[in-house]
């Protein structure tokens, strides 16, 4: 039987639909989530099945409806909040960080906040500086939150189901440039535990640790490298918290050369954390310094040639990997 | 905490009325005496950090909570001891929390500004001004969705009128007709600044602009607060939409226990006036006696009992152990 | 952009009046034809990304900006081309910006949603709904502090009524009597949702609750908009405090250029009604002709000139070079 | 002549007073900044000299008045915004990150936002989870912002003056536990350029890179280490952006062992960035993995024994340094 293929957007939608079917407590808050199915059309069709009582169109009040989701999560629902663009999380940081992340702890374990905040990241959509940021590092920094970064349709579905079933506030980042990416997604129910990395491609000479859409870039780069007889391993942490340090370190120790790729800013970002973890944990096994590649340290520009220069590509990753391996081979 | 069922519109049963108002009196006295102990603990350097005393504002928490059921929700503020007690928390575990002890409501992790208690529907105090407006509204959303008949009350100081998220959630509450009551405790000051310097227009107008049913009440009159709250809570519970209650009140002490020299922002005369003329406990005592519901002795007896309760509670808390250090890493994730 | 000095209260000088309203007509036509080119560029896949067209709402930007001085400030939105043009920007550099060219107002870095221009007091369009309410209010603060007599106008869609920061800054503007005018362009939709589904209570009530002078105006009537804006701007400039203007209007196209199938959220009839009965340009044309200020030919001539201007501007932008890649790291820090 | 000593709070106040005296465009927005002089009394006396026109008491509207400061900065003023507790920056992230940080870039260099946001960081004040965070990593992550972390009264004054004179938005973090710390502060005008680290103590065996109050902890630890014949160098970056990588790497290369100390969460935080920079730039000179020490990964608890366990102390730093050196000596 041929494998079933879905797009990333379809996989997200299917995860939501299945969880809503199986758990009446799950509901979705956000702007234009009902009839419009969001501007990205990720939620198209859900309102027809679950009704406007569970797909709740909100005013443009990110702080307000995120706060409401926190309270609803404490008192018996399992809300999924849709923040259209990741840049708008700036408006809901108190609710997520001072409230959702801390309530379980501050209450001595008495209250729980089982909610998911879904939002987007990623540039190159010609949307300019306020619609292109990848702010997952902020949430990864905060104890009490879990942070998920799916890189394939398969992972998107399995991780989102796990996120919805989790008892904690989870922030789920979808790269908006990946919504049309296709991949195999089984029809049966499955969830991918949060905190388990996956080797997306096995290799020996160099490890590419990559998150979200950078996994696709890394896989492309690995193909290019293969033609140059360099065998790259691609490992995807899938969640920045919990972070599967053991799997990452195992790969780093195996290849002894590592590039960390993340679409957020490298500076004080996800790539730096993972690089620091590797530099510490695989110190005696590394043949070269861990290299970090992320968004260029600039607000994302609108102009296409400028914007394209801000993100790592298969070519730039391949070149960086070659330079690292040449030294050593 | 009573399960109030009386309806202010309907003619009340005298005996149950009497019981209710005596209970309200006791609750106010308990809060006052709780805070006396808090101040004492602070002054004797036995309490870590600071605390924000509720003394003077007791009629608000008590009046509102007397209109609620045990399973109804509240959210509270940095000045939250009164709300906790009025909703039914016990002083011993509260003091234990204030002292950072394991027996506290939050195992010592929350302290004065974060007491929370599922058993009494207390979703938690909040140290972010306006930080709980979304939470309370969300609890009302869940109550409506689950059809469990509960109401959520969101207490906040008039300073929270400065937080935009309040307007966001009032809009949502009205659009969705949520069973929530916003209680604005107007004690005249945002920390050290008179609220008229921070508040343009009108307070009720702000709630009404979003379509909420809004009323102002004398926050020193526990019966008026209770009646107004009951009306709004009943309405909200019946699906008629959210309410907004401004309760005009006064805090007797500083913004926090360490705020001793206050004359640069408010006069001693003003404080004296409120304490001597507008004290909610005294006012209610006079009324109870005038109505023949109580006499001086019975009221004194209530105070004696409450003081004994608080002294016991402090003793309990003082004797209770701190959490052991390994607990610091517990409760981060559920 | 004119330096409007007429006062709606005073009897107007007929000649300067005529000049003003012809200018307003020309500005509206220029905006309409600018947007025509934008849509064309998008449809022909010559423009990167998306754009939000202002067609149908021209009378709002033009009416308001005709009440302003060159040195007054504006802030704008994702649907900002009309505000830019009305405040005096030139189409060639705007198109260059829309195409990401170096000759654009922002050297190509901003694009459609971020055009800014100090020369015309344009503090910038903003891609965050409500993102500029603080900025405009801050410009008004600086104007007052520096005593330079300027006024700031904050344009936003009715969707921004959902953002709490609007209420925070209206409160501050009123407390400090800042020379700012909030212009709420009510085009009935927040993206794909009718505003009545997102907006409880009343719009004017929200501004009035904070003490602002608030008015609603027919946003398809450029003269009514201009007169209302002038009254509020004059008042604000005189130190009498901020104003709030709701302009009822309609966007002819989709939320953005790619929003083609709209029937699930609004009917073709509704669109047809606004376009045929409520078009601000047609309505103003009729008035101008009725008043004898213009005849069909002179109005047609204006359109011909404006179209030629836009075609030229597009040509300029298409021919202009992209920034060179090294520029990506420039302008991060001043 | 004996050196003049000021507390950290006095140094901050003096910097503000001098800049306000010399530049009439400087004004201060915040809650209770005028008569009350802030709850920390850092601004006491300023309103008497400069009046309520320049010390502007605001409602409790962090988003509102920060946004106003952005607009005022663009149009001729140089506002200093006072956010009482660093935890409340969650409410002003859109204004700082989507607006202030990006306006210069998005406008192609046409508009500038010369403003300073002063706020606090640091735990151990028994203020619990919503009044004890150190969120400077978030701002350090964002291009367009500069981030300053003074560690002494001298630095506080000189860095704050530089921040106010800077043409960019600058976020200035004061550890609230340091306000009473005393140190020499010259009476004459001086400014410390942003982006220049300082060696606070010279040493040979190990480098302690420390920020803010952790500099004091590091200096204390260095004293303890000296008694055990371990010579520690303490270097203070003073600004996390711009980051003086050269100075940090020079010290790392000299001692070949490094601990990075920062009071924020280590995970996805400042310590990780600096550790990654060192692990990359001093790769061939390090004798041991770079160690990161920061706040424990928990919401800050109220209970004193728990709270005290969350932050590095002289003793824990000393022990960590000893363990690192013992291996190698
Ligand atoms: C968002 C936020 N800003 C500032 C503070 C600091 N703060 C604590 S209490 C307070 C004043 C609150 O005034 P009000 O809401 O009237 O409550 P009251 O203290 O009078 O009961 C302030 C400014 C805070 N906790 N949260
Ligand atoms: C804070 C924020 N939330 C959501 C969006 C996505 N968004 C862009 S435009 C828009 C609708 C705006 O409606 P309105 O303010 O009425 O302006 P209009 O498009 O009708 O001119 C939304 C939700 C955004 N840009 N910013
Ligand atoms: Mg108050
Ligand atoms: Mg609209």
Short mmCIF file of C-alpha atoms in Angstrom, two decimals, chain B residues 48-49 97-100 108-111 113-114 126-129 159 162-163 190-193 198 264 322-325 328-329 332-333, chain D residues 32 35-36 39 41 57-62 84 88 91 125-128 130-131 267 296-299 301-306 309-310:
data_model
loop_
_atom_site.label_atom_id
_atom_site.label_comp_id
_atom_site.label_asym_id
_atom_site.label_seq_id
_atom_site.Cartn_x
_atom_site.Cartn_y
_atom_site.Cartn_z
CA UNK B 48 10.56 37.21 54.58
CA UNK B 49 9.91 39.96 52.03
CA UNK B 97 2.78 30.34 53.06
CA UNK B 98 3.72 33.84 54.13
CA UNK B 99 6.63 32.41 56.05
CA UNK B 100 7.73 30.20 53.17
CA UNK B 108 6.14 27.90 50.41
CA UNK B 109 6.80 28.59 46.77
CA UNK B 110 4.27 31.35 46.32
CA UNK B 111 4.40 33.58 49.37
CA UNK B 113 1.40 37.39 46.53
CA UNK B 114 0.61 33.97 45.09
CA UNK B 126 -1.21 37.68 41.24
CA UNK B 127 1.77 39.97 41.57
CA UNK B 128 1.28 41.46 38.14
CA UNK B 129 -1.18 44.33 38.29
CA UNK B 159 -4.49 50.74 39.36
CA UNK B 162 -4.14 51.23 33.49
CA UNK B 163 -3.62 47.77 31.99
CA UNK B 190 -1.92 53.26 42.81
CA UNK B 191 1.02 52.75 45.12
CA UNK B 192 1.99 56.35 45.93
CA UNK B 193 -0.07 58.19 43.34
CA UNK B 198 -3.71 58.21 36.53
CA UNK B 264 4.17 63.07 50.90
CA UNK B 322 10.75 24.92 55.67
CA UNK B 323 10.60 22.83 52.54
CA UNK B 324 13.73 20.83 52.04
CA UNK B 325 16.01 22.14 49.35
CA UNK B 328 13.07 23.62 44.67
CA UNK B 329 13.10 21.58 41.49
CA UNK B 332 8.12 23.07 37.51
CA UNK B 333 6.27 20.69 35.23
CA UNK D 32 5.90 56.65 40.84
CA UNK D 35 7.50 62.38 44.32
CA UNK D 36 7.97 58.77 45.36
CA UNK D 39 9.76 52.15 45.22
CA UNK D 41 14.01 55.32 45.90
CA UNK D 57 4.38 59.73 36.74
CA UNK D 58 2.37 57.33 34.66
CA UNK D 59 -0.54 55.01 35.23
CA UNK D 60 0.30 51.31 35.45
CA UNK D 61 0.49 51.05 31.67
CA UNK D 62 3.85 49.61 30.73
CA UNK D 84 9.89 48.94 38.03
CA UNK D 88 7.01 43.66 33.76
CA UNK D 91 4.05 43.82 28.89
CA UNK D 125 14.68 39.56 47.55
CA UNK D 126 11.89 37.21 48.70
CA UNK D 127 9.64 38.62 46.01
CA UNK D 128 8.72 35.31 44.35
CA UNK D 130 6.84 37.39 39.20
CA UNK D 131 9.26 39.90 40.73
CA UNK D 267 19.33 27.62 29.38
CA UNK D 296 18.42 27.31 38.49
CA UNK D 297 15.84 26.33 35.86
CA UNK D 298 12.81 26.99 38.02
CA UNK D 299 10.43 29.89 38.54
CA UNK D 301 10.39 30.37 44.65
CA UNK D 302 9.41 32.54 47.59
CA UNK D 303 10.63 30.36 50.43
CA UNK D 304 14.04 31.64 51.55
CA UNK D 305 15.92 28.33 51.64
CA UNK D 306 14.55 27.44 48.23
CA UNK D 309 19.42 27.60 46.28
CA UNK D 310 18.54 29.06 42.89
#
